[in-house]
mmCIF file of C-alpha atoms in Angstrom:
data_model
loop_
_atom_site.group_PDB
_atom_site.id
_atom_site.type_symbol
_atom_site.label_atom_id
_atom_site.label_comp_id
_atom_site.label_asym_id
_atom_site.label_seq_id
_atom_site.Cartn_x
_atom_site.Cartn_y
_atom_site.Cartn_z
ATOM 1 C CA UNK A 1 4.102 -29.682 -50.199
ATOM 2 C CA UNK A 2 7.608 -29.369 -48.759
ATOM 3 C CA UNK A 3 6.595 -31.344 -45.620
ATOM 4 C CA UNK A 4 5.250 -34.145 -47.780
ATOM 5 C CA UNK A 5 8.439 -34.234 -49.890
ATOM 6 C CA UNK A 6 10.681 -34.352 -46.812
ATOM 7 C CA UNK A 7 8.648 -37.130 -45.194
ATOM 8 C CA UNK A 8 8.555 -39.130 -48.416
ATOM 9 C CA UNK A 9 12.321 -38.875 -48.966
ATOM 10 C CA UNK A 10 13.025 -39.785 -45.337
ATOM 11 C CA UNK A 11 10.968 -42.950 -45.616
ATOM 12 C CA UNK A 12 12.572 -44.023 -48.887
ATOM 13 C CA UNK A 13 16.120 -43.292 -47.723
ATOM 14 C CA UNK A 14 15.688 -45.265 -44.511
ATOM 15 C CA UNK A 15 14.242 -48.217 -46.436
ATOM 16 C CA UNK A 16 17.012 -48.066 -49.042
ATOM 17 C CA UNK A 17 19.876 -47.962 -46.496
ATOM 18 C CA UNK A 18 18.512 -50.727 -44.259
ATOM 19 C CA UNK A 19 17.310 -53.167 -46.903
ATOM 20 C CA UNK A 20 20.117 -55.399 -48.235
ATOM 21 C CA UNK A 21 19.934 -58.499 -50.373
ATOM 22 C CA UNK A 22 20.519 -61.913 -48.681
ATOM 23 C CA UNK A 23 23.686 -62.685 -50.613
ATOM 24 C CA UNK A 24 25.216 -59.384 -49.496
ATOM 25 C CA UNK A 25 24.518 -60.244 -45.838
ATOM 26 C CA UNK A 26 26.205 -63.672 -46.256
ATOM 27 C CA UNK A 27 29.263 -62.108 -47.839
ATOM 28 C CA UNK A 28 29.557 -59.567 -44.986
ATOM 29 C CA UNK A 29 29.376 -62.357 -42.368
ATOM 30 C CA UNK A 30 32.125 -64.354 -44.176
ATOM 31 C CA UNK A 31 34.398 -61.306 -44.308
ATOM 32 C CA UNK A 32 33.918 -60.604 -40.617
ATOM 33 C CA UNK A 33 34.852 -64.200 -39.695
ATOM 34 C CA UNK A 34 38.044 -64.127 -41.806
ATOM 35 C CA UNK A 35 39.171 -60.829 -40.240
ATOM 36 C CA UNK A 36 39.593 -59.062 -43.584
ATOM 37 C CA UNK A 37 38.615 -55.469 -44.146
ATOM 38 C CA UNK A 38 35.033 -55.254 -45.458
ATOM 39 C CA UNK A 39 34.547 -53.341 -48.700
ATOM 40 C CA UNK A 40 33.027 -49.904 -48.471
ATOM 41 C CA UNK A 41 29.370 -49.715 -49.391
ATOM 42 C CA UNK A 42 28.802 -46.795 -51.736
ATOM 43 C CA UNK A 43 26.224 -44.209 -50.579
ATOM 44 C CA UNK A 44 23.382 -43.725 -52.967
ATOM 45 C CA UNK A 45 22.748 -40.378 -54.513
ATOM 46 C CA UNK A 46 19.479 -38.627 -55.250
ATOM 47 C CA UNK A 47 19.512 -39.954 -58.844
ATOM 48 C CA UNK A 48 19.771 -43.554 -57.553
ATOM 49 C CA UNK A 49 16.850 -42.955 -55.202
ATOM 50 C CA UNK A 50 14.767 -41.502 -58.016
ATOM 51 C CA UNK A 51 15.500 -44.476 -60.288
ATOM 52 C CA UNK A 52 14.658 -47.031 -57.546
ATOM 53 C CA UNK A 53 11.401 -45.345 -56.682
ATOM 54 C CA UNK A 54 10.511 -45.067 -60.338
ATOM 55 C CA UNK A 55 10.978 -48.829 -60.927
ATOM 56 C CA UNK A 56 8.914 -49.661 -57.841
ATOM 57 C CA UNK A 57 6.094 -47.390 -58.888
ATOM 58 C CA UNK A 58 6.468 -45.132 -55.892
ATOM 59 C CA UNK A 59 7.622 -42.014 -57.731
ATOM 60 C CA UNK A 60 5.647 -38.800 -57.573
ATOM 61 C CA UNK A 61 5.299 -36.486 -60.497
ATOM 62 C CA UNK A 62 7.456 -33.622 -59.242
ATOM 63 C CA UNK A 63 9.048 -31.095 -61.482
ATOM 64 C CA UNK A 64 12.830 -30.988 -61.360
ATOM 65 C CA UNK A 65 12.918 -27.323 -60.294
ATOM 66 C CA UNK A 66 11.092 -28.217 -57.042
ATOM 67 C CA UNK A 67 13.609 -30.882 -56.006
ATOM 68 C CA UNK A 68 16.138 -29.649 -53.441
ATOM 69 C CA UNK A 69 19.701 -29.577 -54.654
ATOM 70 C CA UNK A 70 20.902 -30.581 -51.157
ATOM 71 C CA UNK A 71 19.391 -32.786 -48.510
ATOM 72 C CA UNK A 72 17.327 -31.094 -45.727
ATOM 73 C CA UNK A 73 18.900 -30.666 -42.320
ATOM 74 C CA UNK A 74 16.678 -33.431 -40.953
ATOM 75 C CA UNK A 75 18.344 -35.935 -43.300
ATOM 76 C CA UNK A 76 21.928 -34.808 -42.696
ATOM 77 C CA UNK A 77 24.043 -36.685 -40.130
ATOM 78 C CA UNK A 78 23.969 -34.919 -36.747
ATOM 79 C CA UNK A 79 27.278 -33.392 -35.792
ATOM 80 C CA UNK A 80 27.965 -32.220 -32.242
ATOM 81 C CA UNK A 81 30.241 -29.170 -31.868
ATOM 82 C CA UNK A 82 33.567 -30.046 -30.317
ATOM 83 C CA UNK A 83 33.837 -29.051 -26.664
ATOM 84 C CA UNK A 84 36.593 -26.730 -25.625
ATOM 85 C CA UNK A 85 39.186 -28.056 -23.330
ATOM 86 C CA UNK A 86 38.855 -26.699 -19.832
ATOM 87 C CA UNK A 87 41.835 -25.402 -17.998
ATOM 88 C CA UNK A 88 42.435 -25.052 -14.308
ATOM 89 C CA UNK A 89 39.750 -23.538 -12.069
ATOM 90 C CA UNK A 90 37.054 -23.775 -14.753
ATOM 91 C CA UNK A 91 38.857 -21.480 -17.196
ATOM 92 C CA UNK A 92 38.457 -22.059 -20.910
ATOM 93 C CA UNK A 93 41.390 -22.035 -23.244
ATOM 94 C CA UNK A 94 41.234 -19.518 -26.035
ATOM 95 C CA UNK A 95 41.262 -20.586 -29.669
ATOM 96 C CA UNK A 96 41.886 -18.786 -32.923
ATOM 97 C CA UNK A 97 38.349 -17.414 -33.077
ATOM 98 C CA UNK A 98 38.857 -15.400 -29.877
ATOM 99 C CA UNK A 99 41.516 -13.308 -31.566
ATOM 100 C CA UNK A 100 45.014 -12.640 -30.311
ATOM 101 C CA UNK A 101 45.408 -12.573 -26.546
ATOM 102 C CA UNK A 102 48.373 -11.826 -24.337
ATOM 103 C CA UNK A 103 47.593 -14.550 -21.793
ATOM 104 C CA UNK A 104 47.096 -18.212 -22.536
ATOM 105 C CA UNK A 105 44.044 -18.531 -20.272
ATOM 106 C CA UNK A 106 40.950 -16.362 -20.293
ATOM 107 C CA UNK A 107 39.336 -15.346 -17.046
ATOM 108 C CA UNK A 108 35.780 -16.461 -16.452
ATOM 109 C CA UNK A 109 33.334 -13.561 -16.745
ATOM 110 C CA UNK A 110 31.628 -13.981 -13.393
ATOM 111 C CA UNK A 111 31.156 -11.427 -10.651
ATOM 112 C CA UNK A 112 32.938 -8.111 -10.387
ATOM 113 C CA UNK A 113 35.956 -7.554 -12.555
ATOM 114 C CA UNK A 114 38.352 -6.412 -9.880
ATOM 115 C CA UNK A 115 41.322 -6.307 -12.247
ATOM 116 C CA UNK A 116 39.726 -3.875 -14.660
ATOM 117 C CA UNK A 117 41.844 -0.897 -15.669
ATOM 118 C CA UNK A 118 41.249 2.068 -13.401
ATOM 119 C CA UNK A 119 42.011 5.725 -13.708
ATOM 120 C CA UNK A 120 44.986 6.938 -11.813
ATOM 121 C CA UNK A 121 44.229 9.027 -8.741
ATOM 122 C CA UNK A 122 44.388 12.660 -9.673
ATOM 123 C CA UNK A 123 45.592 15.305 -7.230
ATOM 124 C CA UNK A 124 42.789 17.256 -5.510
ATOM 125 C CA UNK A 125 41.459 20.275 -7.346
ATOM 126 C CA UNK A 126 42.574 23.473 -5.541
ATOM 127 C CA UNK A 127 39.224 25.111 -6.317
ATOM 128 C CA UNK A 128 36.821 22.354 -5.235
ATOM 129 C CA UNK A 129 38.815 21.443 -2.119
ATOM 130 C CA UNK A 130 38.975 25.018 -0.844
ATOM 131 C CA UNK A 131 37.392 25.691 2.552
ATOM 132 C CA UNK A 132 34.139 27.668 2.302
ATOM 133 C CA UNK A 133 34.966 29.663 5.422
ATOM 134 C CA UNK A 134 38.138 30.874 3.717
ATOM 135 C CA UNK A 135 36.116 31.685 0.612
ATOM 136 C CA UNK A 136 33.520 33.775 2.447
ATOM 137 C CA UNK A 137 35.413 35.463 5.285
ATOM 138 C CA UNK A 138 39.100 34.717 4.675
ATOM 139 C CA UNK A 139 39.474 32.876 8.024
ATOM 140 C CA UNK A 140 38.550 29.404 9.240
ATOM 141 C CA UNK A 141 37.296 28.892 12.832
ATOM 142 C CA UNK A 142 38.178 25.174 12.866
ATOM 143 C CA UNK A 143 41.623 24.003 13.934
ATOM 144 C CA UNK A 144 41.297 20.529 12.367
ATOM 145 C CA UNK A 145 39.667 21.547 9.078
ATOM 146 C CA UNK A 146 40.107 18.875 6.410
ATOM 147 C CA UNK A 147 39.718 21.315 3.511
ATOM 148 C CA UNK A 148 42.414 23.313 1.795
ATOM 149 C CA UNK A 149 43.286 26.849 2.895
ATOM 150 C CA UNK A 150 45.647 27.632 0.031
ATOM 151 C CA UNK A 151 43.866 30.595 -1.558
ATOM 152 C CA UNK A 152 46.871 31.539 -3.727
ATOM 153 C CA UNK A 153 46.939 28.146 -5.504
ATOM 154 C CA UNK A 154 43.187 28.264 -6.019
ATOM 155 C CA UNK A 155 43.475 31.743 -7.498
ATOM 156 C CA UNK A 156 46.091 30.552 -10.018
ATOM 157 C CA UNK A 157 43.990 27.531 -11.080
ATOM 158 C CA UNK A 158 40.730 29.471 -11.301
ATOM 159 C CA UNK A 159 38.983 28.933 -14.679
ATOM 160 C CA UNK A 160 37.854 31.714 -16.961
ATOM 161 C CA UNK A 161 34.619 33.424 -15.898
ATOM 162 C CA UNK A 162 31.403 32.642 -17.748
ATOM 163 C CA UNK A 163 30.307 36.267 -17.578
ATOM 164 C CA UNK A 164 31.231 39.704 -16.337
ATOM 165 C CA UNK A 165 28.480 40.323 -13.737
ATOM 166 C CA UNK A 166 27.432 38.200 -10.776
ATOM 167 C CA UNK A 167 23.692 38.602 -10.250
ATOM 168 C CA UNK A 168 23.932 37.594 -6.565
ATOM 169 C CA UNK A 169 26.509 40.309 -5.904
ATOM 170 C CA UNK A 170 24.462 42.894 -7.779
ATOM 171 C CA UNK A 171 21.311 42.039 -5.808
ATOM 172 C CA UNK A 172 22.588 41.400 -2.259
ATOM 173 C CA UNK A 173 25.995 43.153 -2.244
ATOM 174 C CA UNK A 174 27.899 39.945 -1.325
ATOM 175 C CA UNK A 175 28.318 36.590 -3.052
ATOM 176 C CA UNK A 176 28.658 33.620 -0.672
ATOM 177 C CA UNK A 177 30.619 31.573 -3.244
ATOM 178 C CA UNK A 178 33.514 34.031 -3.424
ATOM 179 C CA UNK A 179 36.487 32.556 -5.279
ATOM 180 C CA UNK A 180 34.410 29.602 -6.521
ATOM 181 C CA UNK A 181 31.910 31.836 -8.331
ATOM 182 C CA UNK A 182 32.115 31.489 -12.129
ATOM 183 C CA UNK A 183 31.074 35.134 -12.468
ATOM 184 C CA UNK A 184 33.376 36.303 -9.679
ATOM 185 C CA UNK A 185 35.389 38.801 -11.667
ATOM 186 C CA UNK A 186 33.190 41.594 -10.306
ATOM 187 C CA UNK A 187 33.688 40.751 -6.584
ATOM 188 C CA UNK A 188 37.103 39.015 -6.321
ATOM 189 C CA UNK A 189 40.368 40.762 -5.558
ATOM 190 C CA UNK A 190 42.681 39.582 -8.308
ATOM 191 C CA UNK A 191 45.754 40.001 -6.110
ATOM 192 C CA UNK A 192 44.734 38.294 -2.877
ATOM 193 C CA UNK A 193 41.605 36.372 -3.887
ATOM 194 C CA UNK A 194 39.536 38.045 -1.157
ATOM 195 C CA UNK A 195 35.757 38.172 -1.511
ATOM 196 C CA UNK A 196 34.655 41.804 -1.846
ATOM 197 C CA UNK A 197 31.321 43.234 -0.724
ATOM 198 C CA UNK A 198 29.257 46.356 -1.308
ATOM 199 C CA UNK A 199 28.064 47.796 2.053
ATOM 200 C CA UNK A 200 25.469 50.037 0.410
ATOM 201 C CA UNK A 201 23.784 47.113 -1.357
ATOM 202 C CA UNK A 202 23.914 45.045 1.834
ATOM 203 C CA UNK A 203 22.101 47.767 3.778
ATOM 204 C CA UNK A 204 19.504 48.044 1.034
ATOM 205 C CA UNK A 205 18.895 44.301 1.178
ATOM 206 C CA UNK A 206 18.582 44.398 4.963
ATOM 207 C CA UNK A 207 15.963 47.116 4.699
ATOM 208 C CA UNK A 208 14.051 45.069 2.147
ATOM 209 C CA UNK A 209 14.237 41.934 4.305
ATOM 210 C CA UNK A 210 12.665 43.864 7.190
ATOM 211 C CA UNK A 211 9.421 44.071 5.219
ATOM 212 C CA UNK A 212 8.746 40.367 5.988
ATOM 213 C CA UNK A 213 7.990 39.743 9.661
ATOM 214 C CA UNK A 214 7.591 36.657 11.870
ATOM 215 C CA UNK A 215 10.719 34.898 10.592
ATOM 216 C CA UNK A 216 11.735 32.079 12.957
ATOM 217 C CA UNK A 217 15.362 31.935 14.056
ATOM 218 C CA UNK A 218 17.464 28.870 13.363
ATOM 219 C CA UNK A 219 18.195 28.351 17.066
ATOM 220 C CA UNK A 220 14.477 28.215 17.856
ATOM 221 C CA UNK A 221 13.844 25.618 15.154
ATOM 222 C CA UNK A 222 16.695 23.481 16.459
ATOM 223 C CA UNK A 223 15.245 23.558 19.987
ATOM 224 C CA UNK A 224 11.831 22.560 18.657
ATOM 225 C CA UNK A 225 13.267 19.672 16.652
ATOM 226 C CA UNK A 226 15.164 18.390 19.694
ATOM 227 C CA UNK A 227 12.078 18.811 21.908
ATOM 228 C CA UNK A 228 14.032 21.125 24.210
ATOM 229 C CA UNK A 229 12.133 24.398 23.776
ATOM 230 C CA UNK A 230 11.349 25.879 27.247
ATOM 231 C CA UNK A 231 7.560 25.626 27.188
ATOM 232 C CA UNK A 232 5.673 26.557 30.342
ATOM 233 C CA UNK A 233 2.708 24.349 29.486
ATOM 234 C CA UNK A 234 2.961 20.635 30.147
ATOM 235 C CA UNK A 235 2.658 18.355 27.159
ATOM 236 C CA UNK A 236 -0.355 16.055 26.595
ATOM 237 C CA UNK A 237 -2.408 17.755 29.316
ATOM 238 C CA UNK A 238 -6.174 17.843 28.791
ATOM 239 C CA UNK A 239 -6.688 21.131 30.652
ATOM 240 C CA UNK A 240 -4.492 24.184 30.856
ATOM 241 C CA UNK A 241 -3.000 24.684 34.303
ATOM 242 C CA UNK A 242 -0.878 27.805 34.849
ATOM 243 C CA UNK A 243 2.594 26.884 36.032
ATOM 244 C CA UNK A 244 4.595 28.944 38.588
ATOM 245 C CA UNK A 245 6.665 30.364 35.732
ATOM 246 C CA UNK A 246 3.585 32.137 34.362
ATOM 247 C CA UNK A 247 2.276 33.779 37.567
ATOM 248 C CA UNK A 248 5.636 34.415 39.193
ATOM 249 C CA UNK A 249 5.313 32.002 42.139
ATOM 250 C CA UNK A 250 7.714 29.373 43.415
ATOM 251 C CA UNK A 251 7.601 25.622 43.360
ATOM 252 C CA UNK A 252 5.886 23.967 46.364
ATOM 253 C CA UNK A 253 8.408 23.494 49.189
ATOM 254 C CA UNK A 254 9.369 19.943 50.041
ATOM 255 C CA UNK A 255 9.574 18.543 53.556
ATOM 256 C CA UNK A 256 13.254 18.298 54.482
ATOM 257 C CA UNK A 257 14.557 15.041 55.884
ATOM 258 C CA UNK A 258 14.620 14.796 59.686
ATOM 259 C CA UNK A 259 17.831 13.773 61.447
ATOM 260 C CA UNK A 260 17.838 10.249 62.832
ATOM 261 C CA UNK A 261 18.244 9.555 66.562
ATOM 262 C CA UNK A 262 20.907 6.898 67.115
ATOM 263 C CA UNK A 263 22.069 6.755 70.758
ATOM 264 C CA UNK A 264 25.201 4.966 71.802
ATOM 265 C CA UNK A 265 24.510 1.878 73.862
ATOM 266 C CA UNK A 266 27.509 2.505 76.088
ATOM 267 C CA UNK A 267 26.243 5.945 77.231
ATOM 268 C CA UNK A 268 24.367 6.191 80.551
ATOM 269 C CA UNK A 269 20.622 6.647 80.613
ATOM 270 C CA UNK A 270 20.635 10.321 81.590
ATOM 271 C CA UNK A 271 22.884 11.207 78.599
ATOM 272 C CA UNK A 272 20.661 9.274 76.194
ATOM 273 C CA UNK A 273 17.548 11.020 77.545
ATOM 274 C CA UNK A 274 19.130 14.460 77.065
ATOM 275 C CA UNK A 275 20.098 13.604 73.502
ATOM 276 C CA UNK A 276 16.537 12.419 72.769
ATOM 277 C CA UNK A 277 15.010 15.674 74.017
ATOM 278 C CA UNK A 278 17.414 17.749 71.933
ATOM 279 C CA UNK A 279 16.600 15.661 68.832
ATOM 280 C CA UNK A 280 12.869 16.185 69.302
ATOM 281 C CA UNK A 281 13.344 19.942 69.597
ATOM 282 C CA UNK A 282 15.318 20.034 66.319
ATOM 283 C CA UNK A 283 12.667 17.993 64.516
ATOM 284 C CA UNK A 284 9.893 20.257 65.847
ATOM 285 C CA UNK A 285 11.767 23.319 64.604
ATOM 286 C CA UNK A 286 12.162 21.803 61.123
ATOM 287 C CA UNK A 287 8.439 20.993 60.966
ATOM 288 C CA UNK A 288 7.499 24.515 62.074
ATOM 289 C CA UNK A 289 9.655 26.135 59.377
ATOM 290 C CA UNK A 290 8.236 23.845 56.702
ATOM 291 C CA UNK A 291 4.691 24.689 57.810
ATOM 292 C CA UNK A 292 5.401 28.397 57.470
ATOM 293 C CA UNK A 293 6.842 27.914 53.964
ATOM 294 C CA UNK A 294 3.771 25.937 52.874
ATOM 295 C CA UNK A 295 1.417 28.610 54.226
ATOM 296 C CA UNK A 296 3.345 31.304 52.362
ATOM 297 C CA UNK A 297 3.192 29.250 49.180
ATOM 298 C CA UNK A 298 -0.568 28.759 49.512
ATOM 299 C CA UNK A 299 -1.100 32.485 49.991
ATOM 300 C CA UNK A 300 0.857 33.181 46.793
ATOM 301 C CA UNK A 301 -1.137 30.578 44.884
ATOM 302 C CA UNK A 302 -4.414 32.037 46.115
ATOM 303 C CA UNK A 303 -3.372 35.515 45.032
ATOM 304 C CA UNK A 304 -2.362 34.226 41.588
ATOM 305 C CA UNK A 305 -5.616 32.269 41.233
ATOM 306 C CA UNK A 306 -7.657 35.380 41.991
ATOM 307 C CA UNK A 307 -6.151 37.047 38.906
ATOM 308 C CA UNK A 308 -5.578 35.536 35.435
ATOM 309 C CA UNK A 309 -3.349 32.552 34.877
ATOM 310 C CA UNK A 310 -1.752 34.014 31.757
ATOM 311 C CA UNK A 311 0.537 37.052 31.681
ATOM 312 C CA UNK A 312 -1.471 40.229 31.712
ATOM 313 C CA UNK A 313 -1.501 41.864 28.309
ATOM 314 C CA UNK A 314 -4.075 44.179 26.807
ATOM 315 C CA UNK A 315 -5.052 43.481 23.206
ATOM 316 C CA UNK A 316 -7.513 45.636 21.289
ATOM 317 C CA UNK A 317 -10.563 43.877 19.901
ATOM 318 C CA UNK A 318 -10.756 43.590 16.123
ATOM 319 C CA UNK A 319 -13.831 44.929 14.418
ATOM 320 C CA UNK A 320 -14.773 42.574 11.578
ATOM 321 C CA UNK A 321 -17.972 44.388 10.666
ATOM 322 C CA UNK A 322 -18.145 45.821 7.147
ATOM 323 C CA UNK A 323 -14.572 44.703 6.408
ATOM 324 C CA UNK A 324 -13.159 42.702 3.495
ATOM 325 C CA UNK A 325 -11.730 39.592 5.143
ATOM 326 C CA UNK A 326 -9.387 37.218 3.246
ATOM 327 C CA UNK A 327 -10.165 33.774 4.602
ATOM 328 C CA UNK A 328 -7.337 31.242 5.163
ATOM 329 C CA UNK A 329 -6.925 29.434 1.827
ATOM 330 C CA UNK A 330 -4.702 26.368 1.993
ATOM 331 C CA UNK A 331 -2.048 26.213 -0.793
ATOM 332 C CA UNK A 332 -3.435 29.495 -2.182
ATOM 333 C CA UNK A 333 -3.365 32.222 0.460
ATOM 334 C CA UNK A 334 0.390 32.637 0.700
ATOM 335 C CA UNK A 335 2.166 35.916 1.354
ATOM 336 C CA UNK A 336 2.406 37.146 -2.291
ATOM 337 C CA UNK A 337 -1.269 36.316 -2.854
ATOM 338 C CA UNK A 338 -2.286 38.262 0.245
ATOM 339 C CA UNK A 339 -0.177 41.231 -0.870
ATOM 340 C CA UNK A 340 -2.037 41.285 -4.181
ATOM 341 C CA UNK A 341 -5.399 41.180 -2.409
ATOM 342 C CA UNK A 342 -4.216 43.879 -0.013
ATOM 343 C CA UNK A 343 -3.407 46.137 -2.953
ATOM 344 C CA UNK A 344 -6.904 45.462 -4.313
ATOM 345 C CA UNK A 345 -8.620 46.666 -1.147
ATOM 346 C CA UNK A 346 -8.626 43.821 1.386
ATOM 347 C CA UNK A 347 -8.814 44.947 5.027
ATOM 348 C CA UNK A 348 -8.082 41.813 7.106
ATOM 349 C CA UNK A 349 -5.868 38.945 5.972
ATOM 350 C CA UNK A 350 -5.334 35.503 7.445
ATOM 351 C CA UNK A 351 -2.525 33.061 6.740
ATOM 352 C CA UNK A 352 -2.949 29.509 5.497
ATOM 353 C CA UNK A 353 -3.904 26.698 7.847
ATOM 354 C CA UNK A 354 -0.874 25.588 9.856
ATOM 355 C CA UNK A 355 -0.756 22.308 11.780
ATOM 356 C CA UNK A 356 0.178 22.687 15.432
ATOM 357 C CA UNK A 357 1.961 19.331 15.492
ATOM 358 C CA UNK A 358 4.235 20.320 12.595
ATOM 359 C CA UNK A 359 5.018 23.703 14.152
ATOM 360 C CA UNK A 360 5.990 22.052 17.447
ATOM 361 C CA UNK A 361 8.300 19.731 15.482
ATOM 362 C CA UNK A 362 10.128 22.739 14.032
ATOM 363 C CA UNK A 363 9.282 22.143 10.373
ATOM 364 C CA UNK A 364 10.533 25.033 8.244
ATOM 365 C CA UNK A 365 7.690 24.790 5.721
ATOM 366 C CA UNK A 366 5.067 25.038 8.475
ATOM 367 C CA UNK A 367 6.729 27.919 10.320
ATOM 368 C CA UNK A 368 6.924 29.829 7.026
ATOM 369 C CA UNK A 369 3.110 29.964 6.998
ATOM 370 C CA UNK A 370 3.232 32.386 9.953
ATOM 371 C CA UNK A 371 5.154 35.059 8.035
ATOM 372 C CA UNK A 372 3.579 38.471 7.615
ATOM 373 C CA UNK A 373 4.245 41.407 5.321
ATOM 374 C CA UNK A 374 4.413 44.898 6.730
ATOM 375 C CA UNK A 375 1.610 46.036 4.379
ATOM 376 C CA UNK A 376 -0.867 43.710 6.135
ATOM 377 C CA UNK A 377 -2.519 46.002 8.695
ATOM 378 C CA UNK A 378 -4.615 43.345 10.461
ATOM 379 C CA UNK A 379 -3.169 39.859 10.234
ATOM 380 C CA UNK A 380 -4.052 36.535 11.815
ATOM 381 C CA UNK A 381 -2.966 32.909 11.607
ATOM 382 C CA UNK A 382 -5.106 29.779 11.498
ATOM 383 C CA UNK A 383 -4.020 26.845 13.666
ATOM 384 C CA UNK A 384 -5.333 23.296 13.317
ATOM 385 C CA UNK A 385 -4.857 20.751 16.074
ATOM 386 C CA UNK A 386 -6.525 17.830 17.775
ATOM 387 C CA UNK A 387 -5.577 18.556 21.414
ATOM 388 C CA UNK A 388 -5.808 21.635 23.656
ATOM 389 C CA UNK A 389 -2.184 21.536 24.782
ATOM 390 C CA UNK A 390 -1.013 21.869 21.156
ATOM 391 C CA UNK A 391 -2.905 25.149 20.731
ATOM 392 C CA UNK A 392 -1.556 26.491 24.026
ATOM 393 C CA UNK A 393 2.050 25.595 23.240
ATOM 394 C CA UNK A 394 1.910 27.141 19.755
ATOM 395 C CA UNK A 395 0.319 30.287 21.187
ATOM 396 C CA UNK A 396 3.087 30.417 23.797
ATOM 397 C CA UNK A 397 5.674 30.019 21.027
ATOM 398 C CA UNK A 398 4.154 32.924 19.092
ATOM 399 C CA UNK A 399 4.160 35.072 22.224
ATOM 400 C CA UNK A 400 7.713 34.241 23.318
ATOM 401 C CA UNK A 401 9.239 34.708 19.857
ATOM 402 C CA UNK A 402 7.593 38.108 19.530
ATOM 403 C CA UNK A 403 5.681 37.323 16.352
ATOM 404 C CA UNK A 404 3.403 40.045 15.077
ATOM 405 C CA UNK A 405 -0.040 38.385 15.106
ATOM 406 C CA UNK A 406 -3.298 40.233 15.772
ATOM 407 C CA UNK A 407 -5.593 37.224 16.182
ATOM 408 C CA UNK A 408 -5.585 33.420 16.026
ATOM 409 C CA UNK A 409 -8.195 31.474 14.064
ATOM 410 C CA UNK A 410 -8.640 28.053 15.703
ATOM 411 C CA UNK A 411 -9.614 25.323 13.247
ATOM 412 C CA UNK A 412 -11.319 22.719 15.440
ATOM 413 C CA UNK A 413 -13.189 20.825 12.703
ATOM 414 C CA UNK A 414 -10.442 19.457 10.441
ATOM 415 C CA UNK A 415 -11.165 15.719 9.879
ATOM 416 C CA UNK A 416 -7.643 14.799 8.735
ATOM 417 C CA UNK A 417 -6.089 11.808 10.469
ATOM 418 C CA UNK A 418 -2.803 13.716 10.566
ATOM 419 C CA UNK A 419 -4.495 16.248 12.853
ATOM 420 C CA UNK A 420 -6.795 14.059 14.943
ATOM 421 C CA UNK A 421 -4.668 10.943 15.551
#
């Protein structure tokens, strides 16, 4: 109904404004030729439109309450908003609607606001900038340390403790955070700021830490990660060949270089012949010595080959008959789980499956799978690998590091691409 009313009024208004009587058109032309100002044509109101349509028989029976009091937006003259005047460099001038501003021009809001207000640089906090070596031991081994060594200033600016007892100090006898600990009132000297320790608790913790065996040293992991661990077995070899380091031999001797014979052309023939004979004798002596060294080396290799290629070590055989054996359970059979099963009557325990490739890369999470508790009487580890040299190198690592392992379970059927590829 409203669409019909709008369309009807639009049609009638356009016809009313464009249709003029002939005598009015003649009068307008005469005025334009004389140069006088034409009279203003009065705009018709809604009442005039209603009366015209009613006389022409085009009116519609519409109740007065449904007529709009104002014209719709489609019938109003279109007004474009005035454009703001642009200043230099594309900046827009501010008007009254923008509110009061200190500057006459407003910066364009594009990109990073580099002139935004910034906080003033505060002086470094004496607590957070304190050197950790000074906190733990009271001395710093570095001559060009970039951290603060002013313990007295840090002690004055130290905030109030959050509690009275430091749980790390109570458990291990020493807190590594020292002056920075928020519960440090129990292990900080209030006069000097030194980090105190309890020797009795430290010894107790050391005794407790000895219950877990096969812990890998940090130096060993660093050598593995840098691929510089002194393995005796060559890498990527299909068969295991004992190297001289294993059976105590020496490397094969190399043929030394023979001296060259360069006679002087100005010397007489008898002198050149004597020099040639002496040169041949020296070369023959060098060859004879090299032959003796090679024969001695071959005898040593034959003696080593007659015995075993690996270092001689006697290991007792493990009797698995009528024993409760805890199989290697990945993501389940960790050390606490095996301790629980050991307390419930298990006889033989085996660690989770460990990948040889990850162990040779020095991964901490993989080396942790080789740990053993002292309550585990018979303990073994399971190794998974896709190549023989990986098993040999991991076994050599276990032997050299002195890990307590009774047997090795070789997993040769794992179909994972991580293992086989």
